[in-house]
Amino acid sequence: MRGRNETPVRTVVVPFRPPYPLLRALLDVRSGTQRLLADWRSRPEECRFEATKRVYPSLRASYPHLASSWVVTMANEASASLRSWDRWLRRMKRLDPPRWARLHDQIPRRRAVKGSLHRALYRLRGRVLDITLHRDRHVQIELGFVRNPLFERYGTASNWTFGLAVTDRALIFQFRVPQDQPIVAESAGVDLNMPSADLATSDGRTSSLDLRPITAIQGAMARKRAAISRHISKDLRHQRAVLRRYRRRERNRVRPLLHAVGNELLRQVGTRNVVFEDLSSTTEECQKITRGGDPDARRRLSAWTHGEFQRIVRYKSTTAVVRVNARGTSSECPNCGGPLAHPSWRRATCGHCQGDWHRDRAAALVILGRGHHLLRGAAPPPSARNELLEAARWRPDDERSPGPAGEPMKGDDAKASGRG
Ligand SMILES: [Zn+2]
């Protein structure tokens, strides 16, 4: 379950070499966790709570030099490892059944030297972080060396309540920063698609952002990946490693563009709530459809890009950001709610009210409607509604234009939202 409306977590990673006693404890966490993985894997029917209770005494006996909360930490780590292992297996089963058949009854190997410490094991006194190894053995870390400005900012904002994970090379702080994104009167619906992000606001404005630079990179990288897998088709291990590297490279190139588009989007949104489609539940469905070759699914940005973009906007926004059910947003008439037919790529017509729409601009309207309703916003005045419907209408030149040509915000005061 992805976190949605609970307090968001801000992570700050501080490079750090743990002193030997702490490193020793982390290595113990690793070996203890590995032991639990083997034990729990062999009894899949046992519930985690019972399992923890059963192994607790023997773990305590094995690690008498560590406080009891370290044993709890091991159990938590084992639990998390098994969860991600199971998730990985499920994915393998779908993508690479032979590999799954080879690996599914293996015990996951715990390699990382890492512990997400139990809350009782650490506390911050002024600028000194105190980690308990045992009742009377502590490690104290003077945090004056931390230069990351976010550390101070999130620390203050969270009133220094944080989760702490320690690895052999870093301290990972997870600050719970209460969300300061108030719900305001007006909203903006955003439809994200291949060539553009289309925007419609409850006060009757529309605009469109160009996403082609992003999709150009994705297209080029997809071709490159296809070439690679043709080229190194014999050594699958090598192929996987190279593909992974290229995927990382693609993300590193796309991310700054997403930030730029996100900034521009928020400038246009101004002081309105942001409404996105929630694609987390449909991603799997989309993948299935994509393989079948449905053009509608292929028009979507990749799941990663989409999610990352929403995450970036959510992070930067000063107003509420919500997600609405994505089902049917491009097949619902923005005027009467009737079903839409798609006579061509971007065109959508309603047999019920005879509406003739641009599908993405119409989808933005539907998304806005769902989100605005969810946020209990007042119904848009008829004038705004008419303006939106007018803007979503199909225009003869839509068929020819390859995408948005940096269209300016339609509406009287585009400058008021921060541009120009
Ligand atoms: Zn209609």
XYZ file of C-alpha atoms and ligand atoms in Angstrom:
421
model
C 0.000 0.000 0.000
C 1.508 3.273 -0.983
C 1.168 6.037 1.598
C -1.333 8.578 0.534
C -2.728 10.895 3.121
C -0.688 10.037 6.186
C 2.214 12.196 7.303
C 4.811 12.091 4.568
C 8.291 10.906 5.392
C 11.296 13.003 4.405
C 14.490 11.030 4.179
C 17.921 12.518 4.804
C 20.955 10.322 4.228
C 24.066 11.302 6.148
C 27.315 9.623 5.065
C 28.798 8.022 8.137
C 31.219 5.240 9.063
C 29.906 3.567 12.200
C 32.462 3.028 14.959
C 33.406 -0.585 15.531
C 30.966 -1.501 18.339
C 28.039 -0.211 16.288
C 29.269 -1.938 13.139
C 29.562 -5.155 15.176
C 25.918 -4.792 16.227
C 24.888 -4.268 12.587
C 26.744 -7.408 11.554
C 24.903 -9.229 14.321
C 21.644 -7.881 12.924
C 22.603 -9.308 9.565
C 23.434 -12.767 10.877
C 20.403 -12.815 13.187
C 18.170 -11.764 10.301
C 19.630 -14.449 8.048
C 18.873 -17.025 10.726
C 15.275 -15.850 10.965
C 14.887 -15.921 7.195
C 15.879 -19.584 7.089
C 13.658 -20.426 10.023
C 10.590 -18.508 8.842
C 10.923 -19.653 5.285
C 10.674 -23.256 6.431
C 7.392 -22.572 8.235
C 5.323 -20.509 5.835
C 2.083 -21.220 7.674
C 3.197 -19.659 10.954
C 2.133 -16.062 11.579
C 4.883 -13.520 12.093
C 3.794 -12.691 15.598
C 3.929 -16.324 16.730
C 7.208 -16.802 14.895
C 8.802 -13.845 16.640
C 7.606 -15.100 20.009
C 9.032 -18.539 19.342
C 12.510 -17.425 18.251
C 12.863 -14.564 20.698
C 14.419 -16.529 23.616
C 17.010 -18.231 21.459
C 17.985 -14.975 19.758
C 18.309 -13.296 23.135
C 20.579 -16.117 24.226
C 22.686 -15.799 21.059
C 23.139 -12.053 21.363
C 23.321 -11.402 25.109
C 25.582 -8.404 24.503
C 22.771 -6.555 22.719
C 19.690 -4.902 24.188
C 16.426 -6.765 23.589
C 15.217 -4.152 21.093
C 18.002 -5.259 18.760
C 16.333 -8.652 18.585
C 13.081 -6.925 17.674
C 15.047 -5.047 15.010
C 16.222 -8.380 13.582
C 12.648 -9.654 13.437
C 11.525 -6.488 11.666
C 14.363 -6.726 9.181
C 13.580 -10.375 8.488
C 9.949 -9.534 7.980
C 10.811 -6.727 5.549
C 13.274 -8.945 3.667
C 10.687 -11.673 3.230
C 8.110 -9.192 2.042
C 10.374 -7.799 -0.642
C 11.565 -11.292 -1.592
C 7.963 -12.406 -2.046
C 7.202 -9.347 -4.084
C 10.217 -10.065 -6.280
C 9.146 -13.688 -6.705
C 5.638 -12.693 -7.707
C 7.112 -10.446 -10.352
C 9.458 -13.194 -11.563
C 6.585 -15.625 -11.797
C 4.949 -13.259 -14.231
C 7.998 -12.205 -16.225
C 10.380 -15.147 -16.139
C 8.654 -18.380 -15.032
C 11.731 -20.645 -15.476
C 13.755 -18.402 -13.207
C 10.925 -18.364 -10.718
C 10.787 -22.173 -10.757
C 14.503 -22.265 -10.003
C 14.409 -19.758 -7.190
C 11.029 -19.826 -5.532
C 11.889 -22.223 -2.714
C 15.253 -20.691 -1.937
C 16.005 -18.724 1.162
C 16.705 -15.071 0.429
C 20.265 -14.092 1.165
C 20.743 -11.154 3.460
C 23.664 -9.125 2.165
C 23.086 -5.569 3.287
C 24.648 -4.413 6.525
C 21.668 -2.435 7.663
C 19.339 -2.061 10.569
C 16.211 0.034 10.913
C 16.577 0.611 14.603
C 13.766 0.044 17.034
C 12.513 3.319 18.483
C 13.855 2.450 21.951
C 17.424 2.164 20.685
C 18.184 5.767 19.874
C 17.531 9.246 21.100
C 18.699 12.699 20.243
C 19.984 14.968 22.987
C 20.771 18.366 21.574
C 23.115 17.536 18.726
C 24.233 14.195 20.111
C 22.676 11.015 18.783
C 22.786 8.275 21.372
C 22.437 4.677 20.212
C 21.970 1.984 22.834
C 23.876 -1.249 22.311
C 23.138 -2.608 25.731
C 21.823 -1.228 28.982
C 25.142 0.335 29.865
C 26.895 0.442 26.506
C 26.076 3.318 24.220
C 27.474 4.826 21.069
C 27.342 8.583 20.927
C 27.510 10.405 17.663
C 28.099 14.122 17.569
C 25.983 15.352 14.650
C 27.660 18.738 14.303
C 29.358 17.464 11.135
C 26.097 17.166 9.197
C 26.134 19.783 6.466
C 22.893 18.882 4.686
C 20.552 21.874 5.199
C 17.511 19.594 4.867
C 18.567 17.846 8.065
C 17.958 21.001 10.076
C 14.846 21.940 8.145
C 13.046 18.608 8.371
C 14.313 18.086 11.894
C 12.735 21.315 13.070
C 9.540 20.746 11.070
C 9.113 17.257 12.506
C 9.978 18.397 16.009
C 12.854 15.905 15.763
C 10.651 12.845 15.576
C 12.314 10.465 13.175
C 12.980 6.889 12.259
C 16.620 5.865 12.076
C 18.324 3.270 9.948
C 22.059 2.646 10.144
C 24.175 1.034 7.479
C 27.904 0.477 7.202
C 28.225 3.779 5.395
C 25.326 6.041 6.340
C 22.810 7.197 8.878
C 19.360 7.370 7.335
C 16.975 9.749 9.042
C 13.299 9.498 8.252
C 11.553 12.591 9.483
C 7.797 12.661 9.792
C 7.007 16.140 8.590
C 3.354 17.070 9.072
C 1.813 18.063 5.816
C 1.198 21.734 5.350
C -0.835 21.535 2.190
C -4.225 23.085 2.883
C -7.285 22.378 0.778
C -8.256 25.571 -1.043
C -11.407 26.625 -2.863
C -10.370 26.003 -6.462
C -8.853 22.892 -8.031
C -6.945 21.943 -11.154
C -7.369 18.580 -12.868
C -4.313 17.190 -14.650
C -4.398 14.547 -17.361
C -0.927 13.127 -18.017
C -0.415 11.527 -21.376
C 2.238 10.922 -23.971
C 2.549 14.188 -25.800
C 1.163 16.520 -23.146
C -0.123 17.205 -19.667
C -3.525 18.841 -19.963
C -4.856 21.063 -17.250
C -8.377 22.245 -16.447
C -9.266 24.390 -13.443
C -12.531 24.773 -11.578
C -12.522 28.505 -12.354
C -12.575 27.853 -16.057
C -8.975 27.857 -17.340
C -7.186 25.309 -19.419
C -3.626 24.835 -20.543
C -1.288 22.232 -21.846
C 2.324 21.345 -21.021
C 4.664 19.789 -23.527
C 6.019 16.389 -22.444
C 7.691 15.506 -25.713
C 11.267 16.066 -24.471
C 10.577 13.355 -21.883
C 8.969 10.906 -24.249
C 11.795 11.523 -26.747
C 14.346 10.328 -24.188
C 12.166 7.380 -23.269
C 11.735 6.401 -26.886
C 15.449 6.656 -27.631
C 16.339 4.662 -24.543
C 13.745 2.006 -25.306
C 15.262 1.543 -28.751
C 18.719 1.365 -27.231
C 17.584 -1.262 -24.736
C 16.017 -3.316 -27.499
C 19.291 -3.161 -29.423
C 21.217 -4.242 -26.341
C 19.025 -7.226 -25.663
C 19.429 -8.291 -29.290
C 23.167 -7.821 -29.043
C 23.889 -9.634 -25.802
C 21.204 -12.232 -26.105
C 23.402 -15.135 -25.043
C 24.589 -14.036 -21.635
C 21.383 -13.228 -19.801
C 23.117 -12.230 -16.608
C 25.260 -9.723 -18.419
C 22.256 -8.517 -20.372
C 20.272 -7.895 -17.225
C 23.121 -5.937 -15.669
C 23.543 -3.748 -18.738
C 19.814 -3.131 -19.040
C 19.659 -2.171 -15.400
C 22.400 0.365 -15.981
C 20.555 1.848 -18.931
C 17.330 2.044 -17.028
C 19.140 3.973 -14.303
C 20.650 6.260 -16.909
C 17.255 6.926 -18.406
C 15.842 7.844 -15.019
C 18.735 10.170 -14.327
C 18.017 11.985 -17.568
C 14.271 12.100 -17.207
C 14.189 13.245 -13.594
C 15.452 16.837 -14.121
C 12.917 17.273 -16.929
C 10.161 16.077 -14.631
C 11.237 18.666 -12.075
C 11.101 21.405 -14.716
C 7.659 20.339 -15.940
C 6.503 20.018 -12.331
C 7.602 23.577 -11.568
C 5.838 24.869 -14.650
C 2.710 22.913 -13.783
C 2.621 24.339 -10.267
C 3.116 27.841 -11.645
C 0.043 27.347 -13.780
C -1.914 25.678 -11.012
C -1.255 28.653 -8.732
C -3.219 28.488 -5.500
C -5.475 25.613 -6.461
C -5.603 21.988 -5.364
C -3.999 19.529 -7.748
C -5.972 16.492 -8.910
C -4.204 13.549 -10.552
C -5.354 10.170 -11.722
C -4.478 7.347 -9.359
C -2.753 4.850 -11.590
C -1.328 2.652 -8.851
C -4.131 0.135 -9.224
C -4.247 0.223 -13.006
C -0.539 -0.147 -13.740
C -0.699 -3.900 -13.880
C -3.745 -3.764 -16.066
C -2.002 -1.308 -18.376
C 0.967 -3.617 -18.786
C -1.297 -6.437 -19.798
C -3.078 -4.260 -22.288
C 0.166 -2.853 -23.666
C 1.314 -6.306 -24.587
C -1.947 -6.782 -26.407
C -1.172 -3.592 -28.275
C -3.937 -1.302 -27.127
C -2.989 2.198 -28.279
C -4.662 3.868 -25.340
C -2.350 2.156 -22.873
C 0.692 2.811 -25.022
C -0.055 6.507 -24.925
C 0.460 6.576 -21.208
C 3.754 7.651 -19.737
C 5.628 4.772 -18.196
C 4.389 3.884 -14.733
C 7.654 5.055 -13.228
C 7.567 8.437 -14.973
C 3.991 8.957 -14.021
C 4.513 8.057 -10.377
C 7.712 10.064 -10.123
C 6.064 13.109 -11.643
C 3.175 12.934 -9.187
C 5.623 12.459 -6.334
C 7.617 15.533 -7.395
C 4.510 17.710 -7.719
C 3.174 16.463 -4.410
C 6.464 17.276 -2.774
C 6.637 20.800 -4.155
C 3.014 21.794 -3.927
C 1.869 24.263 -1.310
C -1.742 23.136 -1.700
C -3.462 19.789 -1.385
C -2.677 17.117 -3.975
C -5.183 14.298 -4.405
C -5.565 11.331 -6.694
C -8.829 10.071 -8.080
C -9.880 6.790 -9.597
C -8.434 6.606 -13.093
C -10.992 4.214 -14.463
C -12.757 5.508 -17.513
C -11.498 9.083 -17.377
C -10.956 9.129 -21.120
C -14.225 7.430 -21.976
C -16.588 9.609 -19.986
C -18.253 12.614 -21.568
C -17.277 15.802 -19.678
C -20.652 17.320 -20.453
C -23.226 14.616 -19.746
C -21.166 11.717 -18.347
C -22.226 9.449 -21.210
C -19.860 6.955 -22.849
C -17.474 8.293 -25.480
C -16.537 6.830 -28.817
C -13.100 7.468 -30.306
C -13.347 7.912 -34.061
C -9.636 8.825 -34.200
C -6.517 8.941 -32.059
C -7.307 12.057 -30.045
C -10.903 12.662 -30.868
C -13.817 11.655 -28.645
C -17.483 11.923 -29.434
C -20.544 11.474 -27.272
C -23.560 9.852 -28.836
C -25.744 11.093 -26.016
C -25.247 14.868 -26.145
C -23.515 14.946 -29.549
C -20.401 16.461 -27.911
C -17.217 16.390 -29.952
C -14.104 16.539 -27.741
C -10.349 16.433 -27.667
C -9.864 13.317 -25.569
C -7.031 14.586 -23.324
C -8.595 17.961 -22.668
C -11.886 16.218 -21.962
C -10.153 13.758 -19.624
C -8.635 16.663 -17.679
C -12.175 17.935 -17.163
C -13.415 14.598 -15.910
C -10.451 14.305 -13.530
C -11.091 17.822 -12.267
C -14.746 16.965 -11.711
C -13.932 13.855 -9.680
C -11.250 15.584 -7.592
C -13.212 18.735 -6.988
C -16.099 16.634 -5.775
C -13.783 14.646 -3.510
C -12.402 17.869 -2.022
C -15.941 19.103 -1.460
C -15.334 22.163 -3.595
C -18.301 24.257 -4.658
C -19.630 23.375 -8.098
C -17.956 25.549 -10.734
C -20.186 28.438 -11.859
C -21.918 27.868 -15.210
C -19.684 30.414 -16.921
C -16.520 28.550 -15.883
C -18.073 25.244 -16.861
C -18.955 26.581 -20.289
C -15.466 27.925 -20.806
C -13.987 24.551 -19.904
C -16.310 22.663 -22.205
C -15.573 25.134 -24.968
C -11.830 24.598 -24.505
C -12.212 20.821 -24.517
C -14.116 20.869 -27.773
C -12.526 19.251 -30.801
C -10.949 21.735 -33.197
C -10.188 20.946 -36.829
C -6.473 21.713 -36.383
C -6.173 19.203 -33.498
C -5.749 16.348 -35.927
C -2.756 17.976 -37.560
C -0.896 19.348 -34.543
C 1.600 16.800 -33.231
C 1.150 18.020 -29.676
C 0.890 21.207 -27.716
C 3.010 23.954 -29.200
C 3.603 25.628 -25.864
C 0.116 27.030 -25.855
C -0.308 29.875 -23.416
C -2.757 29.586 -20.567
C -6.226 30.309 -21.846
C -8.008 32.688 -19.534
C -7.781 36.301 -18.573
C -4.944 36.385 -16.064
C -2.338 33.807 -16.936
C 0.188 36.268 -15.553
C -1.492 36.262 -12.159
C -0.424 32.649 -11.676
C 3.189 33.657 -11.686
C 4.299 33.684 -15.284
C 5.593 36.599 -17.322
Zn -22.170 13.747 -23.647
